[in-house]
């Protein structure tokens, strides 16, 4: 299949050619014709599947071919996203894909001055990418009008709800024209997301390009049991012994992020950090430095877990397991993108076994355990079973079986092998069919 056969116009085809996009990804193959035909969409697409182009390309084309010129303070297409970083990234995609089209796009989000955003909106915009809170501010100050709105895109809808944006979204939906096209993208589908879809979408085309809640198949995943207090030491050991080139590390708390960043810098490793307490320009700079390969380790809370596209990122480390199991899928989705292979390793201590079993139930896979010889934990991590069960009484500690011996032998061997991750298993505990985890409101990483 080619992009031309999907009905895209020449200026877009030229751009795709220059980007070396040879063929549409599965989500693009389904989404592009449907969006061009004006249909609503409900898409369950994993990160890294090319979903941004899946909505941006046909949307740009529709804006080119249909509708009036944009009036002042108006927008014709609105893309709502959960985080500031994602807003910038999606806006960059619109700029790239629309480089041969005379359309205006811009991103607005909180944490930066509102005045330049108001100025920019004065002339009107064909595409506005926005986080919900700032957009509502702008709307309440009459800086943006929605009467010309043709299309609404909700990107990473589940994340917007996780971050506590439900109220802002409701207020915004009330302000939008009823007659419009709506595209909803979400990695996971909780009850709340399904409710939202029912309310907003009209006869939507449902697209599901990957198994529900499945972690990317192209990512090799494993865990290393370790005592909590030795995690930083183990990370440093692995970083050096495995000669990791670039790594994104997820830590549970902001304090934990700062501590690990400081420790890495003390050890002479170039590291930067992203979390919710840092000012927006600092966050963007850290991300850019990481993307430019100027820093080797980026330490982050889950604020960085979704949507960020980092070319050729080989490795994600879960220094702490996420409390919300779905976040695991998003974290490891930072690697193994667009057909590349990636690796995701979790450093797991005994306290985290419940989080581990919830993750394993969600991804329907028991993560492979690889003992690191010098770091066998005093507090053993209880065994987990298929379906998210924990074996209550751990067996008597026994010496780890080290394949190949020597420092890092087992891990190194396994990484070099082509051995697949543990095969999918049948979940015993029932996982909600659309992945509806526990309600999580107002959590800001
Ligand atoms: P996304 O899932 O939208 O974040 O896209 C993930 C990555 O895939 C981005 O770096 C895109 O530039 C890239 N990409 C998207 N579509 C294609 C395609 N058809 N061929 C090659 N790369 C693509």
Coordinates of N, CA and C in Angstrom, one line a residue, residues 132-309:
X132 N -5.6 21.3 27.9 CA -7.0 21.8 28.2 C -7.1 23.0 29.1
X133 N -6.2 23.0 30.2 CA -6.3 24.1 31.1 C -6.0 25.5 30.5
X134 N -4.9 25.6 29.7 CA -4.6 26.9 29.1 C -5.6 27.2 28.0
X135 N -6.1 26.3 27.3 CA -7.1 26.6 26.3 C -8.4 27.2 26.9
X136 N -8.8 26.6 28.1 CA -9.9 27.1 28.7 C -9.7 28.6 29.2
X137 N -8.5 28.9 29.7 CA -8.2 30.2 30.1 C -8.3 31.2 28.9
X138 N -7.8 30.7 27.8 CA -7.8 31.6 26.6 C -9.3 31.8 26.1
X139 N -10.0 30.7 26.2 CA -11.4 30.8 25.8 C -12.2 31.8 26.7
X140 N -11.9 31.7 28.0 CA -12.6 32.6 29.0 C -12.2 34.0 28.8
X141 N -11.1 34.3 28.3 CA -10.6 35.6 28.0 C -10.9 36.1 26.6
X142 N -11.8 35.3 25.9 CA -12.2 35.7 24.6 C -11.1 35.7 23.5
X143 N -10.0 35.0 23.8 CA -8.9 35.0 22.9 C -9.1 34.0 21.8
X144 N -10.0 33.0 22.1 CA -10.2 32.0 21.0 C -11.7 31.7 20.9
X145 N -12.1 31.6 19.6 CA -13.5 31.3 19.3 C -13.6 29.9 18.6
X146 N -14.7 29.3 18.8 CA -14.8 27.9 18.2 C -15.8 27.8 17.1
X147 N -16.4 29.0 16.7 CA -17.5 28.8 15.7 C -17.1 28.3 14.3
X148 N -15.8 28.4 14.0 CA -15.3 27.8 12.7 C -14.8 26.4 12.9
X149 N -14.9 25.8 14.1 CA -14.2 24.6 14.3 C -14.8 23.4 13.5
X150 N -14.0 22.8 12.7 CA -14.4 21.6 11.9 C -14.1 20.3 12.6
X151 N -12.9 20.2 13.1 CA -12.4 18.9 13.7 C -11.8 19.1 15.1
X152 N -12.2 18.2 15.9 CA -11.6 18.1 17.3 C -10.8 16.8 17.4
X153 N -9.6 16.8 17.8 CA -8.8 15.6 18.0 C -8.5 15.5 19.5
X154 N -8.8 14.4 20.1 CA -8.3 14.2 21.5 C -7.2 13.2 21.4
X155 N -6.0 13.6 21.7 CA -4.8 12.7 21.6 C -4.5 12.3 23.1
X156 N -4.2 11.0 23.2 CA -3.9 10.5 24.6 C -5.0 10.9 25.6
X157 N -6.2 10.5 25.1 CA -7.4 10.9 26.0 C -7.3 10.3 27.4
X158 N -6.8 9.1 27.5 CA -6.7 8.5 28.8 C -5.8 9.2 29.7
X159 N -4.7 9.7 29.2 CA -3.8 10.5 30.0 C -4.4 11.8 30.4
X160 N -5.2 12.4 29.6 CA -5.8 13.7 30.0 C -6.7 13.4 31.2
X161 N -7.4 12.3 31.2 CA -8.3 12.0 32.4 C -7.4 11.7 33.6
X162 N -6.3 10.9 33.4 CA -5.4 10.6 34.5 C -4.9 11.8 35.2
X163 N -4.6 12.8 34.4 CA -4.0 14.1 34.9 C -5.1 15.0 35.5
X164 N -6.3 14.6 35.5 CA -7.3 15.3 36.2 C -7.9 16.4 35.4
X165 N -7.9 16.3 34.1 CA -8.5 17.3 33.2 C -10.0 17.1 32.8
X166 N -10.6 16.2 33.5 CA -12.0 15.9 33.1 C -12.9 17.1 33.1
X167 N -12.8 17.9 34.2 CA -13.6 19.1 34.3 C -13.4 20.1 33.2
X168 N -12.1 20.4 32.9 CA -11.8 21.3 31.9 C -12.3 20.8 30.5
X169 N -12.2 19.5 30.3 CA -12.7 18.9 29.1 C -14.2 19.1 28.9
X170 N -14.9 18.9 30.0 CA -16.3 19.0 29.9 C -16.7 20.5 29.6
X171 N -16.0 21.4 30.2 CA -16.3 22.8 29.9 C -16.0 23.2 28.5
X172 N -14.9 22.6 28.0 CA -14.5 22.9 26.6 C -15.5 22.3 25.6
X173 N -15.9 21.0 25.9 CA -16.9 20.4 25.0 C -18.2 21.2 24.9
X174 N -18.6 21.8 26.0 CA -19.8 22.6 25.9 C -19.6 23.8 25.0
X175 N -18.4 24.3 24.9 CA -18.2 25.5 24.1 C -18.0 25.2 22.6
X176 N -17.9 23.9 22.2 CA -17.6 23.6 20.8 C -18.9 23.4 20.0
X177 N -18.8 23.7 18.7 CA -20.0 23.4 17.9 C -20.4 21.9 17.9
X178 N -21.6 21.6 17.9 CA -22.1 20.2 17.9 C -21.7 19.5 16.6
X179 N -21.8 20.3 15.5 CA -21.6 19.7 14.2 C -20.1 19.8 13.9
X180 N -19.4 18.7 14.0 CA -17.9 18.7 13.8 C -17.5 17.3 13.7
X181 N -16.3 17.1 13.2 CA -15.7 15.8 13.2 C -14.9 15.6 14.5
X182 N -14.9 14.4 15.1 CA -14.2 14.2 16.3 C -13.4 12.9 16.2
X183 N -12.1 13.0 16.5 CA -11.2 11.9 16.5 C -10.6 11.6 17.9
X184 N -10.8 10.5 18.4 CA -10.4 10.2 19.8 C -9.3 9.1 19.7
X185 N -8.1 9.4 20.3 CA -7.0 8.5 20.3 C -6.7 8.2 21.8
X186 N -6.6 7.0 22.1 CA -6.3 6.6 23.5 C -5.5 5.3 23.5
X187 N -4.5 5.2 24.4 CA -3.8 3.9 24.4 C -4.5 2.9 25.1
X188 N -5.3 3.3 26.2 CA -6.1 2.4 26.9 C -7.5 2.9 27.0
X189 N -8.5 2.0 27.2 CA -9.9 2.4 27.2 C -10.6 2.0 28.5
X190 N -10.6 3.0 29.4 CA -11.3 2.8 30.7 C -12.8 3.0 30.5
X191 N -13.6 2.8 31.5 CA -15.0 3.1 31.5 C -15.2 4.6 31.1
X192 N -14.4 5.4 31.8 CA -14.5 6.9 31.6 C -14.3 7.3 30.1
X193 N -13.3 6.7 29.5 CA -13.0 7.0 28.1 C -14.1 6.5 27.2
X194 N -14.6 5.3 27.5 CA -15.7 4.8 26.7 C -17.0 5.7 26.9
X195 N -17.2 6.2 28.1 CA -18.3 7.1 28.3 C -18.1 8.4 27.5
X196 N -16.9 8.9 27.5 CA -16.6 10.1 26.8 C -16.8 9.9 25.3
X197 N -16.4 8.7 24.8 CA -16.5 8.4 23.4 C -18.0 8.4 23.0
X198 N -18.8 7.8 23.8 CA -20.2 7.6 23.5 C -20.9 9.0 23.4
X199 N -20.4 9.9 24.2 CA -21.0 11.2 24.2 C -20.6 12.1 23.0
X200 N -19.3 11.9 22.7 CA -18.7 12.9 21.7 C -18.7 12.4 20.3
X201 N -18.7 11.0 20.1 CA -18.5 10.5 18.7 C -19.8 10.1 18.1
X202 N -19.9 10.4 16.8 CA -21.0 9.9 16.0 C -20.7 8.8 15.0
X203 N -21.2 7.7 15.2 CA -21.0 6.6 14.4 C -19.5 6.4 14.0
X204 N -18.7 6.3 15.1 CA -17.3 6.3 14.8 C -16.7 5.0 14.2
X205 N -15.7 5.2 13.4 CA -15.0 4.0 12.9 C -14.0 3.6 14.1
X206 N -14.1 2.4 14.5 CA -13.2 1.9 15.6 C -11.9 1.3 15.0
X207 N -10.8 1.8 15.4 CA -9.6 1.2 14.9 C -8.8 0.7 16.1
X208 N -8.3 -0.5 16.0 CA -7.5 -1.1 17.0 C -6.3 -1.8 16.3
X209 N -5.2 -1.2 16.4 CA -4.1 -1.7 15.6 C -3.2 -2.6 16.5
X210 N -3.4 -2.7 17.7 CA -2.6 -3.6 18.6 C -3.5 -4.2 19.6
X211 N -3.1 -5.3 20.2 CA -3.9 -5.9 21.2 C -4.1 -4.9 22.4
X212 N -5.3 -4.9 23.0 CA -5.5 -4.0 24.1 C -4.5 -4.1 25.2
X213 N -3.9 -3.0 25.5 CA -3.0 -2.9 26.6 C -1.7 -3.7 26.5
X214 N -1.5 -4.2 25.2 CA -0.3 -4.9 25.1 C 0.9 -4.0 25.0
X215 N 2.0 -4.4 25.6 CA 3.2 -3.6 25.5 C 3.8 -3.9 24.1
X216 N 4.5 -2.9 23.6 CA 5.1 -3.1 22.3 C 5.9 -4.4 22.1
X217 N 5.6 -5.1 21.1 CA 6.2 -6.4 20.9 C 7.7 -6.2 20.6
X218 N 8.0 -5.1 20.0 CA 9.4 -4.9 19.6 C 10.3 -4.5 20.8
X219 N 9.7 -4.5 22.0 CA 10.5 -4.1 23.2 C 10.8 -5.4 24.0
X220 N 12.1 -5.6 24.2 CA 12.5 -6.7 25.0 C 12.5 -6.3 26.5
X221 N 11.7 -7.0 27.3 CA 11.5 -6.5 28.7 C 12.0 -7.6 29.7
X222 N 12.6 -7.1 30.7 CA 12.9 -8.0 31.8 C 13.1 -7.2 33.1
X223 N 13.2 -7.9 34.2 CA 13.4 -7.2 35.5 C 14.6 -7.7 36.2
X224 N 15.2 -6.9 37.1 CA 16.2 -7.3 38.0 C 15.8 -7.1 39.4
X225 N 15.7 -8.2 40.2 CA 15.3 -8.0 41.6 C 16.5 -7.3 42.3
X226 N 16.2 -6.4 43.2 CA 17.2 -5.7 43.9 C 16.6 -5.1 45.2
X227 N 17.5 -4.9 46.2 CA 17.0 -4.2 47.4 C 16.8 -2.7 47.1
X228 N 15.8 -2.1 47.7 CA 15.5 -0.7 47.4 C 16.7 0.2 47.6
X229 N 17.4 0.0 48.7 CA 18.5 1.0 48.9 C 19.7 0.8 48.0
X230 N 19.7 -0.3 47.2 CA 20.8 -0.5 46.3 C 20.5 -0.2 44.8
X231 N 19.3 0.4 44.6 CA 18.9 0.7 43.2 C 19.9 1.6 42.4
X232 N 20.3 2.7 43.1 CA 21.1 3.6 42.4 C 22.5 3.0 42.1
X233 N 23.0 2.2 43.0 CA 24.2 1.5 42.8 C 24.1 0.5 41.7
X234 N 23.0 -0.2 41.6 CA 22.8 -1.2 40.5 C 22.7 -0.4 39.2
X235 N 22.0 0.7 39.2 CA 21.8 1.4 37.9 C 23.2 1.8 37.4
X236 N 24.0 2.3 38.3 CA 25.4 2.8 37.9 C 26.2 1.6 37.4
X237 N 26.1 0.5 38.1 CA 26.8 -0.7 37.7 C 26.4 -1.2 36.3
X238 N 25.1 -1.2 36.0 CA 24.6 -1.6 34.7 C 25.0 -0.6 33.6
X239 N 24.8 0.7 34.0 CA 25.2 1.7 33.0 C 26.6 1.5 32.5
X240 N 27.5 1.2 33.4 CA 28.9 1.1 33.1 C 29.2 -0.3 32.4
X241 N 28.7 -1.4 33.1 CA 29.1 -2.7 32.6 C 28.4 -3.0 31.3
X242 N 27.2 -2.5 31.1 CA 26.5 -2.8 29.8 C 26.8 -1.8 28.8
X243 N 27.6 -0.8 29.1 CA 27.9 0.3 28.2 C 26.7 0.9 27.5
X244 N 25.7 1.3 28.4 CA 24.5 1.8 27.8 C 24.8 3.2 27.1
X245 N 24.3 3.3 26.0 CA 24.6 4.6 25.2 C 23.7 5.7 25.6
X246 N 22.4 5.4 25.6 CA 21.4 6.5 26.0 C 20.3 5.8 26.7
X247 N 19.9 6.4 27.8 CA 18.8 5.8 28.6 C 17.8 6.8 29.2
X248 N 16.6 6.4 29.1 CA 15.5 7.2 29.8 C 15.1 6.4 31.0
X249 N 15.2 7.1 32.2 CA 15.0 6.4 33.4 C 13.8 7.0 34.1
X250 N 12.8 6.2 34.5 CA 11.6 6.6 35.2 C 11.8 6.4 36.7
X251 N 11.5 7.4 37.4 CA 11.6 7.4 38.9 C 10.2 7.9 39.4
X252 N 9.8 7.3 40.5 CA 8.4 7.5 41.0 C 8.1 9.0 41.4
X253 N 9.1 9.5 42.2 CA 8.8 10.9 42.7 C 9.8 11.9 42.2
X254 N 9.4 13.2 42.3 CA 10.2 14.3 41.9 C 11.5 14.3 42.7
X255 N 11.4 14.0 44.0 CA 12.5 14.0 44.9 C 13.5 12.9 44.4
X256 N 12.9 11.8 44.1 CA 13.7 10.6 43.7 C 14.5 11.0 42.4
X257 N 13.8 11.7 41.5 CA 14.4 12.1 40.2 C 15.6 13.0 40.5
X258 N 15.4 14.0 41.4 CA 16.5 14.9 41.7 C 17.7 14.2 42.3
X259 N 17.4 13.2 43.2 CA 18.5 12.5 43.9 C 19.3 11.7 42.9
X260 N 18.6 11.0 42.0 CA 19.3 10.1 41.0 C 20.1 11.0 40.1
X261 N 19.5 12.1 39.6 CA 20.2 13.0 38.7 C 21.5 13.5 39.4
X262 N 21.4 13.9 40.7 CA 22.6 14.4 41.4 C 23.6 13.3 41.5
X263 N 23.2 12.1 41.8 CA 24.2 11.0 42.0 C 24.9 10.7 40.7
X264 N 24.1 10.7 39.6 CA 24.8 10.4 38.3 C 25.8 11.5 38.0
X265 N 25.4 12.7 38.2 CA 26.3 13.8 37.9 C 27.6 13.8 38.8
X266 N 27.4 13.4 40.1 CA 28.5 13.2 41.0 C 29.5 12.1 40.4
X267 N 28.9 11.2 39.7 CA 29.7 10.1 39.2 C 30.2 10.4 37.8
X268 N 30.0 11.6 37.4 CA 30.6 12.1 36.1 C 29.8 11.6 34.9
X269 N 28.5 11.3 35.1 CA 27.7 10.8 34.0 C 26.8 12.0 33.6
X270 N 26.7 12.3 32.3 CA 25.9 13.4 31.9 C 24.5 13.1 32.0
X271 N 23.8 13.8 32.9 CA 22.4 13.5 33.1 C 21.6 14.7 33.3
X272 N 20.3 14.7 32.9 CA 19.4 15.8 33.1 C 18.1 15.2 33.6
X273 N 17.2 16.1 33.9 CA 15.9 15.6 34.6 C 14.7 16.4 34.1
X274 N 13.6 15.7 34.1 CA 12.3 16.3 33.8 C 11.3 15.9 34.9
X275 N 10.7 16.8 35.5 CA 9.5 16.5 36.4 C 8.6 17.7 36.5
X276 N 7.5 17.6 37.1 CA 6.5 18.6 37.1 C 6.8 19.9 37.9
X277 N 7.8 19.8 38.8 CA 8.2 21.0 39.5 C 9.2 21.9 38.7
X278 N 9.7 21.4 37.6 CA 10.7 22.2 36.8 C 9.9 23.1 35.9
X279 N 10.4 24.4 35.7 CA 9.8 25.3 34.8 C 9.8 24.7 33.4
X280 N 8.8 25.1 32.6 CA 8.6 24.6 31.3 C 9.9 24.7 30.4
X281 N 10.5 25.9 30.3 CA 11.7 26.0 29.5 C 12.8 25.0 29.9
X282 N 12.9 24.8 31.2 CA 13.9 23.8 31.6 C 13.6 22.4 31.2
X283 N 12.3 22.1 31.2 CA 11.9 20.7 30.8 C 12.1 20.5 29.3
X284 N 11.8 21.6 28.5 CA 12.0 21.4 27.1 C 13.4 21.4 26.7
X285 N 14.3 22.1 27.5 CA 15.7 22.1 27.2 C 16.3 20.8 27.5
X286 N 15.9 20.2 28.6 CA 16.4 18.9 29.0 C 16.0 17.8 27.9
X287 N 14.8 17.9 27.5 CA 14.4 16.9 26.4 C 15.2 17.1 25.1
X288 N 15.4 18.4 24.8 CA 16.1 18.7 23.6 C 17.6 18.2 23.7
X289 N 18.2 18.4 24.8 CA 19.5 18.0 25.0 C 19.6 16.5 24.9
X290 N 18.6 15.8 25.4 CA 18.6 14.4 25.4 C 18.4 13.9 23.9
X291 N 17.5 14.5 23.2 CA 17.3 14.2 21.8 C 18.5 14.4 21.0
X292 N 19.3 15.5 21.3 CA 20.5 15.8 20.6 C 21.7 14.9 21.0
X293 N 21.4 14.0 21.9 CA 22.5 13.2 22.5 C 23.5 13.9 23.2
X294 N 23.2 15.1 23.8 CA 24.1 15.9 24.6 C 24.1 15.3 26.0
X295 N 23.1 14.7 26.4 CA 23.1 14.1 27.7 C 22.7 12.6 27.5
X296 N 23.4 11.8 28.3 CA 23.2 10.3 28.1 C 22.1 9.7 28.9
X297 N 21.8 10.3 30.0 CA 20.7 9.8 30.9 C 19.7 10.9 31.1
X298 N 18.4 10.6 30.8 CA 17.4 11.5 31.2 C 16.5 10.9 32.3
X299 N 16.5 11.5 33.4 CA 15.7 11.0 34.5 C 14.4 11.7 34.6
X300 N 13.3 10.9 34.7 CA 12.0 11.6 34.6 C 10.9 10.9 35.5
X301 N 9.9 11.7 35.9 CA 8.7 11.1 36.4 C 7.8 10.8 35.2
X302 N 6.6 10.3 35.5 CA 5.7 9.9 34.4 C 5.2 11.0 33.5
X303 N 5.6 12.3 33.9 CA 5.2 13.4 33.1 C 5.8 13.2 31.7
X304 N 7.0 12.4 31.6 CA 7.6 12.2 30.3 C 7.2 10.9 29.7
X305 N 6.2 10.2 30.3 CA 6.0 8.8 29.9 C 5.2 8.7 28.6
X306 N 4.5 9.7 28.3 CA 3.6 9.5 27.1 C 3.9 10.4 25.9
X307 N 3.7 9.9 24.8 CA 3.7 10.7 23.6 C 5.0 11.2 23.1
X308 N 6.0 11.2 24.0 CA 7.3 11.8 23.5 C 8.0 10.9 22.5
X309 N 8.4 11.5 21.4 CA 9.0 10.7 20.4 C 10.5 11.0 20.4

